[in-house]
Short mmCIF file of C-alpha atoms and ligand atoms in Angstrom, two decimals:
data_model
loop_
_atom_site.label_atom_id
_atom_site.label_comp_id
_atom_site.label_asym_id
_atom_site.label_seq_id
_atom_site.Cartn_x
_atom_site.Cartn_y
_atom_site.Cartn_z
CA UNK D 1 24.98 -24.88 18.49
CA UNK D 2 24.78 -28.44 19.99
CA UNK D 3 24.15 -31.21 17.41
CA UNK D 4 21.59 -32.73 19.77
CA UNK D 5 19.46 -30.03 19.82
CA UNK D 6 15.91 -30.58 18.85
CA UNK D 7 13.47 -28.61 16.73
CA UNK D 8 9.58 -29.24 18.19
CA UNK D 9 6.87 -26.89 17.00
CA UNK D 10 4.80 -27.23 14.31
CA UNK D 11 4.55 -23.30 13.66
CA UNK D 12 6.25 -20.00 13.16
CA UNK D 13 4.23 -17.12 14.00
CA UNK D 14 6.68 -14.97 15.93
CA UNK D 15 10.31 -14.67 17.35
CA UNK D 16 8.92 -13.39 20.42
CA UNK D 17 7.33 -17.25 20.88
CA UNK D 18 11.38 -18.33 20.28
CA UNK D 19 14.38 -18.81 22.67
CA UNK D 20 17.80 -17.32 21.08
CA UNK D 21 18.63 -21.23 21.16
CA UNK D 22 15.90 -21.94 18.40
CA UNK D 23 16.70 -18.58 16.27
CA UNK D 24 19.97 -19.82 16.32
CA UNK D 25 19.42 -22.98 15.42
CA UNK D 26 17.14 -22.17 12.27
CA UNK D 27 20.26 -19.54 11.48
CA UNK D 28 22.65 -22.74 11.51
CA UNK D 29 20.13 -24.83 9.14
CA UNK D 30 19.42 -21.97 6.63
CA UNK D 31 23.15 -21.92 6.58
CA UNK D 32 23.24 -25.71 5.50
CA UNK D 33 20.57 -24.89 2.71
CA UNK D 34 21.94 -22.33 1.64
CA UNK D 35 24.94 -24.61 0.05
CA UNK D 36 22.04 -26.48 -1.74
CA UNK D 37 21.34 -23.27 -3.86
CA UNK D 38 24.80 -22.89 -4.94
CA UNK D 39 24.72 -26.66 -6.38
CA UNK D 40 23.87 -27.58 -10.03
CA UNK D 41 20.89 -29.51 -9.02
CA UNK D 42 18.97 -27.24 -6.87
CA UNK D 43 16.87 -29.52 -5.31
CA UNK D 44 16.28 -31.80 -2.49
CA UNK D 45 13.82 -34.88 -1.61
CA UNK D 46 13.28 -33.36 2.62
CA UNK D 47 9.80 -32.96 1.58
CA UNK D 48 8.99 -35.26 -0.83
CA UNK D 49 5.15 -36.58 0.26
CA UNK D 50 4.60 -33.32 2.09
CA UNK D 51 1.69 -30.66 0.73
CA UNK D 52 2.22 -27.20 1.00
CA UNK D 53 -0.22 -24.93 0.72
CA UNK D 54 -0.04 -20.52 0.46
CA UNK D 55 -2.25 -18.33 1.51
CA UNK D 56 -1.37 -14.86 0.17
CA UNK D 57 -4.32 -12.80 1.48
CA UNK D 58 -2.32 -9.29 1.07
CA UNK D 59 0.50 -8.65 -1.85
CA UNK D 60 3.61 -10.15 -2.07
CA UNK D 61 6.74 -10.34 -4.17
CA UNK D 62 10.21 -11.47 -2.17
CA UNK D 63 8.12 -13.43 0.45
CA UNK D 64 5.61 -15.29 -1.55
CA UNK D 65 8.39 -16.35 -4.62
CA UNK D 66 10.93 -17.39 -2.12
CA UNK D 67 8.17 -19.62 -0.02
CA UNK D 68 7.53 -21.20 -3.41
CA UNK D 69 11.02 -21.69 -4.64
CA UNK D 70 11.77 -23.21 -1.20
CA UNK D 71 8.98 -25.96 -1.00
CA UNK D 72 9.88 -26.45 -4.89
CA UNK D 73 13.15 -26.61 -3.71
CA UNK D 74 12.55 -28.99 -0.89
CA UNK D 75 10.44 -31.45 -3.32
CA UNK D 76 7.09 -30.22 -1.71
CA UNK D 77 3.92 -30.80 -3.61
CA UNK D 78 2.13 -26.93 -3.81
CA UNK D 79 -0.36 -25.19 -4.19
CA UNK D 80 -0.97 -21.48 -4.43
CA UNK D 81 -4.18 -19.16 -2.83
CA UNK D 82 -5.26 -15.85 -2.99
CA UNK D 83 -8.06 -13.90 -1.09
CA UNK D 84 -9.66 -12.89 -4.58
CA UNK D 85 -10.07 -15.84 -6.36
CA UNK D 86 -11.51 -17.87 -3.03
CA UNK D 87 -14.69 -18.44 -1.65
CA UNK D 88 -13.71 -16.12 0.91
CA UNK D 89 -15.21 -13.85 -1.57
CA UNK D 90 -18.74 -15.27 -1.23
CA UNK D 91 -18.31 -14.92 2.53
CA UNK D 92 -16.62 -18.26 3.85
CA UNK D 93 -14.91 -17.32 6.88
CA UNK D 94 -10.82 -17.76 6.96
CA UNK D 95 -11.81 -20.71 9.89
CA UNK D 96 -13.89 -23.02 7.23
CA UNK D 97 -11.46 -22.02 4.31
CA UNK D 98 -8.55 -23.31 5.84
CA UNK D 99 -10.49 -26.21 7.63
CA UNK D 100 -11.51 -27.15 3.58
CA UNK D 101 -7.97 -26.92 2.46
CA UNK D 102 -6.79 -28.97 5.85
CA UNK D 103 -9.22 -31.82 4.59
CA UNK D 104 -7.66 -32.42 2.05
CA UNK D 105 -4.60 -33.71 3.71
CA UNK D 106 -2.87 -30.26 3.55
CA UNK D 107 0.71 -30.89 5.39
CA UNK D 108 1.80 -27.22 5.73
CA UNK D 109 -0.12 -23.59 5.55
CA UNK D 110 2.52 -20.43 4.58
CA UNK D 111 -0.36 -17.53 5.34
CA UNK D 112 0.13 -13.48 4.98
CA UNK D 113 -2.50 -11.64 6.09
CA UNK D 114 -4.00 -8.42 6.82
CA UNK D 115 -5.15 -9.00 10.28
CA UNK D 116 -2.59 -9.42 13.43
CA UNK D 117 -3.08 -11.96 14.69
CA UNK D 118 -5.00 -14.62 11.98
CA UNK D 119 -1.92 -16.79 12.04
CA UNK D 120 -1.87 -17.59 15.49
CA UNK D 121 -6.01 -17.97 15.20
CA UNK D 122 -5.82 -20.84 12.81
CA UNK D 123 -2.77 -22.49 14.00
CA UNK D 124 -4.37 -23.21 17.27
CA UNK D 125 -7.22 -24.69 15.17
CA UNK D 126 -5.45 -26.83 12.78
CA UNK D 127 -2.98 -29.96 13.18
CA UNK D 128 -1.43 -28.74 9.81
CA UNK D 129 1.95 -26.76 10.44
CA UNK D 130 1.23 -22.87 10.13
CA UNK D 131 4.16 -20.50 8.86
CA UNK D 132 3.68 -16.86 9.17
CA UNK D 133 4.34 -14.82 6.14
CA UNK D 134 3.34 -11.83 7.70
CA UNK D 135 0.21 -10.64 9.42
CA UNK D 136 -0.83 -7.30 9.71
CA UNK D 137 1.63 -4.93 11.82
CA UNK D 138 2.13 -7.92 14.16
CA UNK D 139 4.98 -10.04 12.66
CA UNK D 140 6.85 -11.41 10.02
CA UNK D 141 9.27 -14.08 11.64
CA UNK D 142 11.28 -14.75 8.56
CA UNK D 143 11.66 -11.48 7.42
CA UNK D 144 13.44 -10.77 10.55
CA UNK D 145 15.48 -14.27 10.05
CA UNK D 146 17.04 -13.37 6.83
CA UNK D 147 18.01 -10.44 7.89
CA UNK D 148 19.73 -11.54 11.18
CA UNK D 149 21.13 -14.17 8.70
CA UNK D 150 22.56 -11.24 6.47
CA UNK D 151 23.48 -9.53 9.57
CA UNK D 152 25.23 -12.36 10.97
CA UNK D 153 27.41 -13.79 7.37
CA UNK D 154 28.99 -9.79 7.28
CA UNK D 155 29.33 -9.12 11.04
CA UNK D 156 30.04 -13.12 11.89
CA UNK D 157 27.68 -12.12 15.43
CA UNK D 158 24.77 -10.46 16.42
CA UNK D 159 25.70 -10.04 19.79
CA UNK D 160 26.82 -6.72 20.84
CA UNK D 161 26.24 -5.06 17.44
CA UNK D 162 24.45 -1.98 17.21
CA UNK D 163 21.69 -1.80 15.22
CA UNK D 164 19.30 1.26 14.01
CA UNK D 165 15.87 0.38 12.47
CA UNK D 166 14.79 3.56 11.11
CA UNK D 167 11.03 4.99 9.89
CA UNK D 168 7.35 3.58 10.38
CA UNK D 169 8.25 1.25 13.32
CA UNK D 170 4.65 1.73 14.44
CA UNK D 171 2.70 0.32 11.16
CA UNK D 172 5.67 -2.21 10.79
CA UNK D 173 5.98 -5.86 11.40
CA UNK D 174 9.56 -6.11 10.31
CA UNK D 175 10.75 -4.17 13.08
CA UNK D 176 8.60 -5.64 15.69
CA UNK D 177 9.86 -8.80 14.46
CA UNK D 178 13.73 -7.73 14.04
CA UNK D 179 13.81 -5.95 17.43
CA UNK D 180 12.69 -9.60 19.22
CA UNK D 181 14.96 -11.33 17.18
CA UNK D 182 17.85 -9.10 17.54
CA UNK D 183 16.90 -8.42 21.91
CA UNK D 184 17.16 -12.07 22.19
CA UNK D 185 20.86 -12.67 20.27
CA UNK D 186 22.41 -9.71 22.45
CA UNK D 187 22.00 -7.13 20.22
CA UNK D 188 21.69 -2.93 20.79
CA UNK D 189 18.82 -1.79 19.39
CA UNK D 190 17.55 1.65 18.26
CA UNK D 191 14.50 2.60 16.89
CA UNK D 192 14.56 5.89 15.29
CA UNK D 193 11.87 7.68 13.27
CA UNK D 194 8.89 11.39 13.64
CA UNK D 195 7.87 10.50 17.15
CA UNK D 196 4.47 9.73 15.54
CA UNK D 197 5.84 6.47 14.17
CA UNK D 198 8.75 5.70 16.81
CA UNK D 199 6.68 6.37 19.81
CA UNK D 200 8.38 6.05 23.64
CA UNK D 201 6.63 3.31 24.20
CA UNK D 202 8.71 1.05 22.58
CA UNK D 203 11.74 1.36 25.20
CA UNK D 204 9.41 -0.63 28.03
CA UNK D 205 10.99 -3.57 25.41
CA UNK D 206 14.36 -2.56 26.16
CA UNK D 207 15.06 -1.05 22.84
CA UNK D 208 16.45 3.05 23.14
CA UNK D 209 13.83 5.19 20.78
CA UNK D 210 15.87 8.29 18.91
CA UNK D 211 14.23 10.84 17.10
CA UNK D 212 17.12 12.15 15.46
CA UNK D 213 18.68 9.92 12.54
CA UNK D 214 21.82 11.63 12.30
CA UNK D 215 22.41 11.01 16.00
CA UNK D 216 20.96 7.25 16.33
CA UNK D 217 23.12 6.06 13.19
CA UNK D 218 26.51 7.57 14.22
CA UNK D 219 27.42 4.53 15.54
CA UNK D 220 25.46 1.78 14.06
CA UNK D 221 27.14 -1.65 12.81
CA UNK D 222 23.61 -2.15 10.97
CA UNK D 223 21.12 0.62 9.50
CA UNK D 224 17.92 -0.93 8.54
CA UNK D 225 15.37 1.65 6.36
CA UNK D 226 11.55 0.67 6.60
CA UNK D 227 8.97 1.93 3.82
CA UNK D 228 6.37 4.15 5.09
CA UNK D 229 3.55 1.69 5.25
CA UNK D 230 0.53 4.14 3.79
CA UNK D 231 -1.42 0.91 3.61
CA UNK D 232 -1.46 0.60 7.49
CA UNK D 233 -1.69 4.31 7.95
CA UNK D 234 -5.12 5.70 8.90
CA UNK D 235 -4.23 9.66 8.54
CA UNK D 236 -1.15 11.76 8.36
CA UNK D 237 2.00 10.77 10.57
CA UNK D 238 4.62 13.32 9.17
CA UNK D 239 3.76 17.13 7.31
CA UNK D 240 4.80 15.84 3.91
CA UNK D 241 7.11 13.15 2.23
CA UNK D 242 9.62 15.83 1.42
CA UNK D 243 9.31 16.43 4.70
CA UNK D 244 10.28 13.00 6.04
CA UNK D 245 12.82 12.03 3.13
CA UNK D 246 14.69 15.08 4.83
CA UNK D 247 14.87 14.67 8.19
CA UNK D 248 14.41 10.25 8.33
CA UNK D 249 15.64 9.42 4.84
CA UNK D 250 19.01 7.85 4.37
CA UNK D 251 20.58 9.59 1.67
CA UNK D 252 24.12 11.22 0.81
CA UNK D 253 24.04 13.88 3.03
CA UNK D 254 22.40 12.16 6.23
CA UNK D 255 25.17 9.07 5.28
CA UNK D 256 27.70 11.06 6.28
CA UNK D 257 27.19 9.92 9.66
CA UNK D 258 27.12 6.13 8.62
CA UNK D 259 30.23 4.13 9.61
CA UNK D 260 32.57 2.76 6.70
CA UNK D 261 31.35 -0.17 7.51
CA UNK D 262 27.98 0.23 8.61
CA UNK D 263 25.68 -2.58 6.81
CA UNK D 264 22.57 -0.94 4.65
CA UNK D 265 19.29 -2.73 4.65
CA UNK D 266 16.15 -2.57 3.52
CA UNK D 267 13.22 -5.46 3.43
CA UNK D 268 11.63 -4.04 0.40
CA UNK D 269 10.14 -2.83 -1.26
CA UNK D 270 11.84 0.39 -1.10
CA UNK D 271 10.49 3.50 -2.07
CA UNK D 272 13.14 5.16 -3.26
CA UNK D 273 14.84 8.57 -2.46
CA UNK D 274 12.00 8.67 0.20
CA UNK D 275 13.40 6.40 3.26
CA UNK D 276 16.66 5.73 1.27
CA UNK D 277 18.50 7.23 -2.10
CA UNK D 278 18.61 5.09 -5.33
CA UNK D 279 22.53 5.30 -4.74
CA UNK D 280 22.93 3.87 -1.33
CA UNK D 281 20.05 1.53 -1.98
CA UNK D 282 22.32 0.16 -5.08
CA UNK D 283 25.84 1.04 -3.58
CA UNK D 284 28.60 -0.79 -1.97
CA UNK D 285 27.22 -0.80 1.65
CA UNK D 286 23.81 -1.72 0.52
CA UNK D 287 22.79 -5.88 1.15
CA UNK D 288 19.30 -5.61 -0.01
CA UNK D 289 19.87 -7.98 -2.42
CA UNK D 290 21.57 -10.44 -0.54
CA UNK D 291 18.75 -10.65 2.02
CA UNK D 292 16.42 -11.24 -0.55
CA UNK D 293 19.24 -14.27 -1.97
CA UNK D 294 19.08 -15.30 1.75
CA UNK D 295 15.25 -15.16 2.20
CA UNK D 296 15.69 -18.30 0.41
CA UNK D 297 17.42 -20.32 2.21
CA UNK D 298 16.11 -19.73 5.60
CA UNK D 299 12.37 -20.33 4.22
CA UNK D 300 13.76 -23.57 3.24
CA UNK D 301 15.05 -24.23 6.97
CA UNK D 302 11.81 -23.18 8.43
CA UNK D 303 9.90 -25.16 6.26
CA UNK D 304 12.15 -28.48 6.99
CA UNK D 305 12.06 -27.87 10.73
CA UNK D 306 8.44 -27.26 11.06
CA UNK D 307 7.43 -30.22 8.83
CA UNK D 308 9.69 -32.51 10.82
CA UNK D 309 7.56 -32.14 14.14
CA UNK D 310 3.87 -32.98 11.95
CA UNK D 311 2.20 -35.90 13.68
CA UNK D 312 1.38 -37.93 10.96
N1 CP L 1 9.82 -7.91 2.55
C1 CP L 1 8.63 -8.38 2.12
O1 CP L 1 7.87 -8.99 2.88
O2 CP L 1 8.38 -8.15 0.79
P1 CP L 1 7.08 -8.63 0.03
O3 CP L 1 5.89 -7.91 0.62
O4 CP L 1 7.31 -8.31 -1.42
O5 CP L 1 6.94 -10.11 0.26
#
């Protein structure tokens, strides 16, 4: 990456919106930050002055503590919101709630949400810098970072590896964000899941779509396992969850097709020994963990690049 490269938006809503230059680039700072976490003193003054503010409007565990570690970690002032204890409650829209928060000389908005799409809405109504933390099935941009972060500290590239994302692509905005990210550094991508939830339409992306797990991770560098997102999930996509554990789920017999070194993932959290077995989830080719470790470090990038192109 050139040193004179330069960083300008004020928002991350997507890697679709991002040249492979920029992914990269955010890849290369995360690595940077990630040294800071390995220090005594944890802690940097990049934005010391700056106000953060985060808008969980759906649950959260890895996304929302590693936001908050990140501006802590960054010397941000914070401040934490939820959907339940708001006046969006008494019926203030989302557009006056954040336009409220922004008057009170809010620097940054971190915002998961139900709704695709409600990221994009406010950032293009709001000088503050908006971060995506997820919204509905649409996208989660950093999600897809740390794990092309992961991805890229064991296989030391992304491009030309081969890479299966396996189960409810269709409710799922990590692998609409992970295929972008992983199309645009050079990657191979298959989507594999019950036809249902990997539908053909996906290939008009450029991505091959496998119904057959055994086939589509044979020769995978990188299997990533997605939770069947009931929450998004209107009826039935699949006979039964025995059903799909058998035929989709990763486990010690389907495995047997994995490559030695095939890389295990999983954005959490994971139901277990349905989409993948408690002992590949917790064995040696698992790095569920370590995205989560790395989560950290690229929220910090993200959050240092986007405040550095604020106007005031
Ligand atoms: N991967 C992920 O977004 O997890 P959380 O919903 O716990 O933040």
């Amino acid at each position: 990456m050139s040193s004179n490269f330069q960083w300008t938006r004020k928002d991350l809503l997507s890697l679709y919106d991002l040249e492979a230059q920029e992914i990269e680039f955010i890849l290369d700072t995360a690595a940077e930050f990630k040294k800071v976490s390995a220090r005594k003193v944890k802690k940097v003054p990049a934005l010391r002055g700056k106000t953060v503010v985060n808008f969980f409007f759906e649950p959260s565990t890895r996304t929302r503590v590693s936001f908050e570690l990140a501006e802590q970690r960054l010397s941000a002032d914070i401040v934490n919101v939820t959907a339940s204890t708001s006046s969006l409650t008494k019926g203030e829209s989302l557009l006056d709630t954040v336009r409220n928060i922004e008057a009170l000389n809010v620097d940054l908005l971190v915002m998961r949400h139900p709704v695709p799409g409600a990221a994009n809405f406010v950032a293009e109504r709001v000088g503050a810098g908006v971060v995506n933390a997820g919204d509905g099935a649409h996208s989660h941009p950093t999600q897809a970072l740390l794990d092309l972060f992961t991805i890229r500290e064991h296989k030391g590239r992304i491009k030309g590896l081969k890479v299966a994302i396996v189960g409810d692509i269709m409710h799922s905005r990590v692998a609409r964000s992970n295929l972008w990210g992983l199309l645009k550094l050079g990657a191979e991508v298959t989507l594999v899941g019950p036809s249902t939830l990997a539908p053909r339409e996906f290939e008009e992306v450029g991505v091959r779509v496998c119904h057959n797990l055994e086939e589509a991770i044979a020769d995978a560098d990188v299997v990533n396992m997605l939770r069947i997102q009931r929450e998004r999930q209107e009826s039935g996509f699949f006979p039964s969850t025995g059903e799909y554990a058998r035929f989709f789920g990763l486990n010690s017999n389907t495995a047997r097709f994995l490559k030695d070194d095939a890389l295990i993932m999983h954005p959490g959290p994971i139901n277990r020994d349905v989409e993948l077995s408690s002992e590949l989830a917790d064995g040696s080719r698992s790095v569920i963990l370590e995205q989560v470790t790395n989560g950290l470090a690229v929220r910090m990038a993200v959050l240092f690049l986007v405040a550095g192109c604020l106007k005031k």
